[in-house]
Tab-separated table of N, CA and C in Angstrom:
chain	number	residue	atom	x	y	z
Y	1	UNK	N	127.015	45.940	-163.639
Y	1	UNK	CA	126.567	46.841	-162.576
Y	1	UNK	C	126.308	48.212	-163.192
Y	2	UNK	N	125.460	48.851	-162.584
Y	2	UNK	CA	124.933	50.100	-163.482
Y	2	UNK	C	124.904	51.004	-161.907
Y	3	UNK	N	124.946	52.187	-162.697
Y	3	UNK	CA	124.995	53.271	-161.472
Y	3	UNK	C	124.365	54.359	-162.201
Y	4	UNK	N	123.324	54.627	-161.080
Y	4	UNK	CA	122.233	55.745	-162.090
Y	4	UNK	C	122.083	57.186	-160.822
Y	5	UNK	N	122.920	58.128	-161.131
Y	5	UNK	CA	123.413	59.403	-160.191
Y	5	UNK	C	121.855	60.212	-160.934
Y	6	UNK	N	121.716	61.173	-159.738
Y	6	UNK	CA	120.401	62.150	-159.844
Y	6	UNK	C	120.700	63.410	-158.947
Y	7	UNK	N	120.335	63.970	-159.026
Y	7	UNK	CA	120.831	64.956	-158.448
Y	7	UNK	C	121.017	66.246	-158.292
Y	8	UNK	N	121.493	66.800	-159.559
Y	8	UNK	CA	122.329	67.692	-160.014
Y	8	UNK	C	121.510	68.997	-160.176
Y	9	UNK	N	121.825	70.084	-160.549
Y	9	UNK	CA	121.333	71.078	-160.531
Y	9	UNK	C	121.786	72.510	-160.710
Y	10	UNK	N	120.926	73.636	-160.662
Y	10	UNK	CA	121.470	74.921	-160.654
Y	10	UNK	C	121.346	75.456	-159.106
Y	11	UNK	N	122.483	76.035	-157.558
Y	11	UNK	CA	122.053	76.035	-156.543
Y	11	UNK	C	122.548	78.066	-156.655
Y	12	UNK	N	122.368	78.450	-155.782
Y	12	UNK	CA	122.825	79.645	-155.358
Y	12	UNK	C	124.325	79.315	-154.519
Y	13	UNK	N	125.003	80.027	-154.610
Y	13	UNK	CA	125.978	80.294	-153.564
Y	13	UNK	C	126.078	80.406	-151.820
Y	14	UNK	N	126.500	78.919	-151.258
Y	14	UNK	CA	125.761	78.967	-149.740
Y	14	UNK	C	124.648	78.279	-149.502
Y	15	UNK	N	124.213	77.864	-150.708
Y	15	UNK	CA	122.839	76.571	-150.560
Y	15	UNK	C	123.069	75.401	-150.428
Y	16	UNK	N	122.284	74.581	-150.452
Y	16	UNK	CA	122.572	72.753	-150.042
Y	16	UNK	C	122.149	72.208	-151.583
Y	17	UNK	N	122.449	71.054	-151.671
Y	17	UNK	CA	122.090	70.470	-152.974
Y	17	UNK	C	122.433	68.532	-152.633
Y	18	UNK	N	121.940	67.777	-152.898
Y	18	UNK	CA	121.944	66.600	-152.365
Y	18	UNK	C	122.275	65.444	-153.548
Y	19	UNK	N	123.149	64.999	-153.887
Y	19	UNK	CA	123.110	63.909	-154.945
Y	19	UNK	C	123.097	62.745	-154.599
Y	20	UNK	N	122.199	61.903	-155.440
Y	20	UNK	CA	122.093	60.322	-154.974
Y	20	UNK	C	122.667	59.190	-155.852
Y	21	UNK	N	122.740	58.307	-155.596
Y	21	UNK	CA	123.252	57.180	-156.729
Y	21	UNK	C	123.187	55.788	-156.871
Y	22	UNK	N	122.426	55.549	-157.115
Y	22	UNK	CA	121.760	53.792	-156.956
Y	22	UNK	C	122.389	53.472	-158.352
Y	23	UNK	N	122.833	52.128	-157.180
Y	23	UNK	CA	123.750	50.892	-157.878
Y	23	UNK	C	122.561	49.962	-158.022
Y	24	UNK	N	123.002	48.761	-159.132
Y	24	UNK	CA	121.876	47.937	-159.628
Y	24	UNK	C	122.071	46.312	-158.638
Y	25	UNK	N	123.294	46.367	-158.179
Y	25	UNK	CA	123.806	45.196	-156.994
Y	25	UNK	C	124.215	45.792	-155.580
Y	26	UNK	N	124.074	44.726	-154.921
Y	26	UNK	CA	124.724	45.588	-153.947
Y	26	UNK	C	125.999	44.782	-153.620
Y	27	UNK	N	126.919	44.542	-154.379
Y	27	UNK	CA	128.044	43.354	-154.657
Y	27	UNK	C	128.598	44.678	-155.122
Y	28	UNK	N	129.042	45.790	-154.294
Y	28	UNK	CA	129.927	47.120	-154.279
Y	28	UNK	C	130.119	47.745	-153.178
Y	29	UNK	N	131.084	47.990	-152.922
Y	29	UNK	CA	131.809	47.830	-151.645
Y	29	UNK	C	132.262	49.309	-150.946
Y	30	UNK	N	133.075	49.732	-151.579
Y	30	UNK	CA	133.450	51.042	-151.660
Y	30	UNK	C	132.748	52.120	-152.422
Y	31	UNK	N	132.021	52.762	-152.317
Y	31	UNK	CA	131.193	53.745	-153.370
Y	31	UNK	C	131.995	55.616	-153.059
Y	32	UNK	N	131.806	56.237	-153.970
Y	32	UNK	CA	132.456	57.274	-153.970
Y	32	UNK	C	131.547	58.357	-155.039
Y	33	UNK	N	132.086	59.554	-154.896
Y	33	UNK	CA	132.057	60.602	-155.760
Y	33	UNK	C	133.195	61.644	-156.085
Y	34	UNK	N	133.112	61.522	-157.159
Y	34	UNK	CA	134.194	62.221	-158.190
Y	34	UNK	C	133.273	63.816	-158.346
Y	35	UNK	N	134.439	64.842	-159.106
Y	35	UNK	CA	133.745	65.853	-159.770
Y	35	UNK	C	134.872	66.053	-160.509
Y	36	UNK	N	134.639	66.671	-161.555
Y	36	UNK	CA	135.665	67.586	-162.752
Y	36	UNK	C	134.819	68.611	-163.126
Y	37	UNK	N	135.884	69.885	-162.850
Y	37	UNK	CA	134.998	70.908	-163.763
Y	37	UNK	C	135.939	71.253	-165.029
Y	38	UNK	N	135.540	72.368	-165.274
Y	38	UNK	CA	135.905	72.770	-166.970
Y	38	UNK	C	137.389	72.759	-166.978
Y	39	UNK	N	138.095	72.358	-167.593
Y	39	UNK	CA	139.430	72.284	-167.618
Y	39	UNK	C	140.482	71.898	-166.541
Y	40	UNK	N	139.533	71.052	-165.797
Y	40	UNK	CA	140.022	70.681	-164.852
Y	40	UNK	C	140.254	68.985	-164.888
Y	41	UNK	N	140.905	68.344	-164.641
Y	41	UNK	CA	141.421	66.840	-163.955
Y	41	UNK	C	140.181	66.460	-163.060
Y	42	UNK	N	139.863	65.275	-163.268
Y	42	UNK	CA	138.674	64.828	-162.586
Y	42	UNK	C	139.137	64.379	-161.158
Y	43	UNK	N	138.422	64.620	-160.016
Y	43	UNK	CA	139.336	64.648	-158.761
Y	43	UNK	C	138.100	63.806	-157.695
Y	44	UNK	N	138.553	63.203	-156.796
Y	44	UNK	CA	137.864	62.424	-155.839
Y	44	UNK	C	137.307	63.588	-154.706
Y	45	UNK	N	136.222	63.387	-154.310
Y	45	UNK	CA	135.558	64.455	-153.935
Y	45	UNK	C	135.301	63.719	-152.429
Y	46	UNK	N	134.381	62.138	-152.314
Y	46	UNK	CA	134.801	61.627	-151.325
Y	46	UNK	C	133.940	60.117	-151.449
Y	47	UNK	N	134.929	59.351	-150.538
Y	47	UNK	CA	134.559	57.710	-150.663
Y	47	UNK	C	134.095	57.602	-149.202
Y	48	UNK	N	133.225	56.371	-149.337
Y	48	UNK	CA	132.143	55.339	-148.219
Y	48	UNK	C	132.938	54.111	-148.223
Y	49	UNK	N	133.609	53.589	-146.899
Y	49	UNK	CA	133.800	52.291	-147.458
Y	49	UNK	C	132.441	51.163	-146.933
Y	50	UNK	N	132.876	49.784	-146.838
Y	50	UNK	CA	131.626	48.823	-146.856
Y	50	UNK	C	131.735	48.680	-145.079
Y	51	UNK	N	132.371	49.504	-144.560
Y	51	UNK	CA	132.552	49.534	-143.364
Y	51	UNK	C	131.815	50.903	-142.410
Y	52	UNK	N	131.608	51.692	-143.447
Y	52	UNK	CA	130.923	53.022	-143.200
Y	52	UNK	C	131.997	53.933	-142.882
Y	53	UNK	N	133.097	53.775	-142.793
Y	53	UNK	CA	133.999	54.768	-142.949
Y	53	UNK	C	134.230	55.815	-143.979
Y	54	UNK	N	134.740	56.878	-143.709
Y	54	UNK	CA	134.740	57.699	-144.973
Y	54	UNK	C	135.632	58.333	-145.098
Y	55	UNK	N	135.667	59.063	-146.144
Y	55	UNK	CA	137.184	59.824	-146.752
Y	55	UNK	C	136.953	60.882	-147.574
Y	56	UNK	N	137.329	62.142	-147.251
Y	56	UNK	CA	136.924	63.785	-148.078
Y	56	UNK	C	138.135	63.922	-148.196
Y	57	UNK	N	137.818	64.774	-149.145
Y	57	UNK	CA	138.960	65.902	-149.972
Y	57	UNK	C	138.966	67.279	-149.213
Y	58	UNK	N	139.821	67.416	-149.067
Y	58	UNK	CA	139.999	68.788	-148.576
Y	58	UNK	C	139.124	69.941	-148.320
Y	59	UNK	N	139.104	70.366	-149.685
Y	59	UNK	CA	137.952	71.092	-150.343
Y	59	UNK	C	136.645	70.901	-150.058
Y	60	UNK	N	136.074	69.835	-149.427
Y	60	UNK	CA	134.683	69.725	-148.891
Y	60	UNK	C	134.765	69.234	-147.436
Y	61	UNK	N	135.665	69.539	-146.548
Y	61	UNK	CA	135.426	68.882	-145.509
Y	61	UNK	C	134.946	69.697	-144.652
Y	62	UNK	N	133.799	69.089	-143.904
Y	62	UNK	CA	133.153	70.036	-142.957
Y	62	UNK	C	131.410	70.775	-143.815
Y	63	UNK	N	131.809	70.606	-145.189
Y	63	UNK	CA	131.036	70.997	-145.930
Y	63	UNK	C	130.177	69.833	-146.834
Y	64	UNK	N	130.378	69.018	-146.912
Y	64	UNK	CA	130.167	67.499	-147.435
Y	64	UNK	C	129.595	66.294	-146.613
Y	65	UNK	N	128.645	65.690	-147.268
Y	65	UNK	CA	128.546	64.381	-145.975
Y	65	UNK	C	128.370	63.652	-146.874
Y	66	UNK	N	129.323	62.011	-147.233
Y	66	UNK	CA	128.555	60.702	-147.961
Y	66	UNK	C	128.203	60.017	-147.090
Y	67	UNK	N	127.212	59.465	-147.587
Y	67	UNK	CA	126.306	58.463	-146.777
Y	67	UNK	C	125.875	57.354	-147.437
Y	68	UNK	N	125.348	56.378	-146.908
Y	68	UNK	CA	124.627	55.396	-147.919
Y	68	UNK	C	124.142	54.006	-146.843
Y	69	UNK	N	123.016	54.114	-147.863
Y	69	UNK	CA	121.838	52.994	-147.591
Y	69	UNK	C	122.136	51.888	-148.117
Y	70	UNK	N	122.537	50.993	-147.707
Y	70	UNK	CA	122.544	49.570	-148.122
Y	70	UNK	C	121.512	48.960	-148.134
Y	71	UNK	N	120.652	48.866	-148.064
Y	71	UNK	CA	119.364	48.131	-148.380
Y	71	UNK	C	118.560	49.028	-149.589
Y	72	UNK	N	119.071	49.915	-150.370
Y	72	UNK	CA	118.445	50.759	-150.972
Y	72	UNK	C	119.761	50.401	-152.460
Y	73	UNK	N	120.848	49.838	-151.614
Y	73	UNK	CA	122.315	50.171	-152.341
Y	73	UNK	C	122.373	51.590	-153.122
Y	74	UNK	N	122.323	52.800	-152.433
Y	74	UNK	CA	122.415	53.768	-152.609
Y	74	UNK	C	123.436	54.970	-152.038
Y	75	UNK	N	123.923	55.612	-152.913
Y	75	UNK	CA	124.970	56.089	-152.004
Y	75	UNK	C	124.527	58.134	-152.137
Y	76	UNK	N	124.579	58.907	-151.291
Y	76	UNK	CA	124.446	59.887	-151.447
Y	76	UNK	C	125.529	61.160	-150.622
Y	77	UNK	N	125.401	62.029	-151.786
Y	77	UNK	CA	126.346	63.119	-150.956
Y	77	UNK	C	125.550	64.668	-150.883
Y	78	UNK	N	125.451	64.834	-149.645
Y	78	UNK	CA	124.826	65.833	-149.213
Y	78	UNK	C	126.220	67.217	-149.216
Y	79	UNK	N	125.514	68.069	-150.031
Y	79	UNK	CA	126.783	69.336	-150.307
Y	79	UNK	C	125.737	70.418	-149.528
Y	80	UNK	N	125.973	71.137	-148.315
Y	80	UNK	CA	125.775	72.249	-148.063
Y	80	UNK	C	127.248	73.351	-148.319
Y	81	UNK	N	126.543	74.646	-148.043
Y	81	UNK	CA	127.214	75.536	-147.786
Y	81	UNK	C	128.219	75.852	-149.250
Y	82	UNK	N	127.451	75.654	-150.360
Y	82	UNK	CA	128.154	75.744	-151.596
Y	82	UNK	C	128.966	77.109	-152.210
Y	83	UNK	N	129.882	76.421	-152.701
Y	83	UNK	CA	130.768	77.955	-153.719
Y	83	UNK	C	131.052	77.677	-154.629
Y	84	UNK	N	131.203	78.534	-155.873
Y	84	UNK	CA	130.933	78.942	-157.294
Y	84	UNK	C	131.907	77.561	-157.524
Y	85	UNK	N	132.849	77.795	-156.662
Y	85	UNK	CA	134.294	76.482	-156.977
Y	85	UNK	C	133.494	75.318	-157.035
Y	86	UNK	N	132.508	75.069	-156.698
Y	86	UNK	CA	132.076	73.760	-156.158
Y	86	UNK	C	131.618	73.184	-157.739
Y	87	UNK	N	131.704	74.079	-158.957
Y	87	UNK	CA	130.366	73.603	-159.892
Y	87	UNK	C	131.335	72.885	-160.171
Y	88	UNK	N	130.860	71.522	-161.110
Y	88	UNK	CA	132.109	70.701	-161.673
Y	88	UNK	C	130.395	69.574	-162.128
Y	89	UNK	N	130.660	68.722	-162.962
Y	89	UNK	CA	130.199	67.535	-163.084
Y	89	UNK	C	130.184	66.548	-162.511
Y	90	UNK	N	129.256	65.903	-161.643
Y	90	UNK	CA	129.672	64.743	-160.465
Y	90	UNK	C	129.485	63.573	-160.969
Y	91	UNK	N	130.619	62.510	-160.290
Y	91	UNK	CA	130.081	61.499	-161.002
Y	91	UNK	C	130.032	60.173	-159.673
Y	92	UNK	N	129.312	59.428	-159.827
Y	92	UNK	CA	129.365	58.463	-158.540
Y	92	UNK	C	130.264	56.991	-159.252
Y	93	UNK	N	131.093	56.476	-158.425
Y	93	UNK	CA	131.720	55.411	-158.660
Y	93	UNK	C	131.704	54.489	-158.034
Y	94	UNK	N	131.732	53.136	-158.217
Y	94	UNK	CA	131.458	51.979	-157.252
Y	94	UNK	C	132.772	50.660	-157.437
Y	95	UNK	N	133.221	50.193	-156.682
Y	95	UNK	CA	133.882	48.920	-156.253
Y	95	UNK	C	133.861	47.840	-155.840
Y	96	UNK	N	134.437	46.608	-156.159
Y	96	UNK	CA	134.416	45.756	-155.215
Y	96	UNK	C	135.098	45.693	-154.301
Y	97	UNK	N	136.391	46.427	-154.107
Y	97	UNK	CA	137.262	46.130	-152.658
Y	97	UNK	C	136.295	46.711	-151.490
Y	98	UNK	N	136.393	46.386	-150.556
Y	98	UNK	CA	135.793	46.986	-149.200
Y	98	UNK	C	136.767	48.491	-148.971
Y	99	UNK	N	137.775	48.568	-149.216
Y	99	UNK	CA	138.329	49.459	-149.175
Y	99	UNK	C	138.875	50.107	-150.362
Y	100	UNK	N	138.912	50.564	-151.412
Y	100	UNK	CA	139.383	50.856	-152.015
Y	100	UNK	C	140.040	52.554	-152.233
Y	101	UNK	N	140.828	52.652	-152.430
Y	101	UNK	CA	141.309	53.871	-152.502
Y	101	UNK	C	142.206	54.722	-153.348
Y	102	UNK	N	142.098	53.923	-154.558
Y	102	UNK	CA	142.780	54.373	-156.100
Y	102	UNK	C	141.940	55.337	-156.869
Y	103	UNK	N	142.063	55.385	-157.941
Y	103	UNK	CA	140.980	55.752	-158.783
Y	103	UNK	C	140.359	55.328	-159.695
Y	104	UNK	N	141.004	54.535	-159.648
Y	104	UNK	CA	140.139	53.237	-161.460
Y	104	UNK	C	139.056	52.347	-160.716
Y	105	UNK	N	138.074	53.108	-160.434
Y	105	UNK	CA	137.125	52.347	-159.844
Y	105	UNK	C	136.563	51.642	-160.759
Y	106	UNK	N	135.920	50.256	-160.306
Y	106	UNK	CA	135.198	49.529	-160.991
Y	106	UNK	C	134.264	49.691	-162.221
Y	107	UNK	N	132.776	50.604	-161.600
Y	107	UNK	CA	132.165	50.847	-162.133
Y	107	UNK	C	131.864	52.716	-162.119
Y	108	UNK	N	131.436	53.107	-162.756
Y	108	UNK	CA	131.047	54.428	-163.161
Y	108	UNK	C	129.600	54.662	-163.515
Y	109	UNK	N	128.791	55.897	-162.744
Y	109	UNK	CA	127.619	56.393	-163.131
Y	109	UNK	C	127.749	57.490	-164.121
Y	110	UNK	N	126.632	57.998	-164.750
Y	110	UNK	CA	126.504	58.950	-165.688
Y	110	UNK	C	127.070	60.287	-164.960
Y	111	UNK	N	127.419	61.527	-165.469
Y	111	UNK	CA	127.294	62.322	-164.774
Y	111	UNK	C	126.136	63.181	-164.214
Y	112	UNK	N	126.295	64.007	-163.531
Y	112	UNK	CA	125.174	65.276	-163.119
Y	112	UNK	C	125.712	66.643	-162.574
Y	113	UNK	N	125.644	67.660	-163.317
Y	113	UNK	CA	126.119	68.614	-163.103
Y	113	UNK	C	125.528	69.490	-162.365
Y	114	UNK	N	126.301	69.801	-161.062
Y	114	UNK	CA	126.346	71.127	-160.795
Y	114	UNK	C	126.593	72.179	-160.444
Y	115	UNK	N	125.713	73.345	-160.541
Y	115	UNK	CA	126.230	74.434	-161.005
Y	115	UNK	C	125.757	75.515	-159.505
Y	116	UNK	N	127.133	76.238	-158.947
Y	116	UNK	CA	126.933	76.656	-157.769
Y	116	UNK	C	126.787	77.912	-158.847
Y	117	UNK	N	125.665	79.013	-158.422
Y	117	UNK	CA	126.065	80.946	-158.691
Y	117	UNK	C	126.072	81.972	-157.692
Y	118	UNK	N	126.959	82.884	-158.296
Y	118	UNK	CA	127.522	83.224	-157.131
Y	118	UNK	C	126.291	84.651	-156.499
């Protein structure tokens, strides 16, 4: 399974920025996005399950939306309302549980960075 994230970018502070992430099956269940920034622990940012339920981190709630197309097997996270905190490297992750909620996800996409200024 391959996961090919796009996305990423340089935004202003308070702008929107949209990342996407197509999986090569759609035999993935749970899809998610991670970020780590510079010296930081790579941290769950927020998961889709195969049920359409979802799950944020703190730090983006209210400010974040995942979504995803199953007929596209694509998963995307729409970031408005960005802050400098937000820059980190994103990475999209995929599963087979319908629910999953660890962190050793299955599969892993490349990263895409980005970069909120203030």
């Amino acid at each position: 399974v391959q996961l090919q994230a796009s996305g990423g970018g340089l935004v202003q502070a308070g702008g929107s920025q949209r990342l996407s992430c197509a999986a090569s099956v759609r035999t993935v269940y749970t899809m998610a996005w991670f970020r780590q920034a510079p010296g930081k622990q790579r941290e769950l940012v927020a998961a889709i399950y195969d049920d359409g339920s979802t799950n944020y981190a703190d730090p983006v709630k209210g400010r974040f939306t995942i979504s995803r197309d199953n007929a596209k097997n694509t998963v995307y996270l729409q970031m408005n309302s960005l802050k400098p905190e937000d820059t980190a490297v994103y990475y999209c992750a995929a599963d087979r549980h319908p629910r999953y909620n660890g962190v050793s996800y299955d599969y892993w996409g490349q990263g895409t960075l980005v970069t909120v200024s203030s």
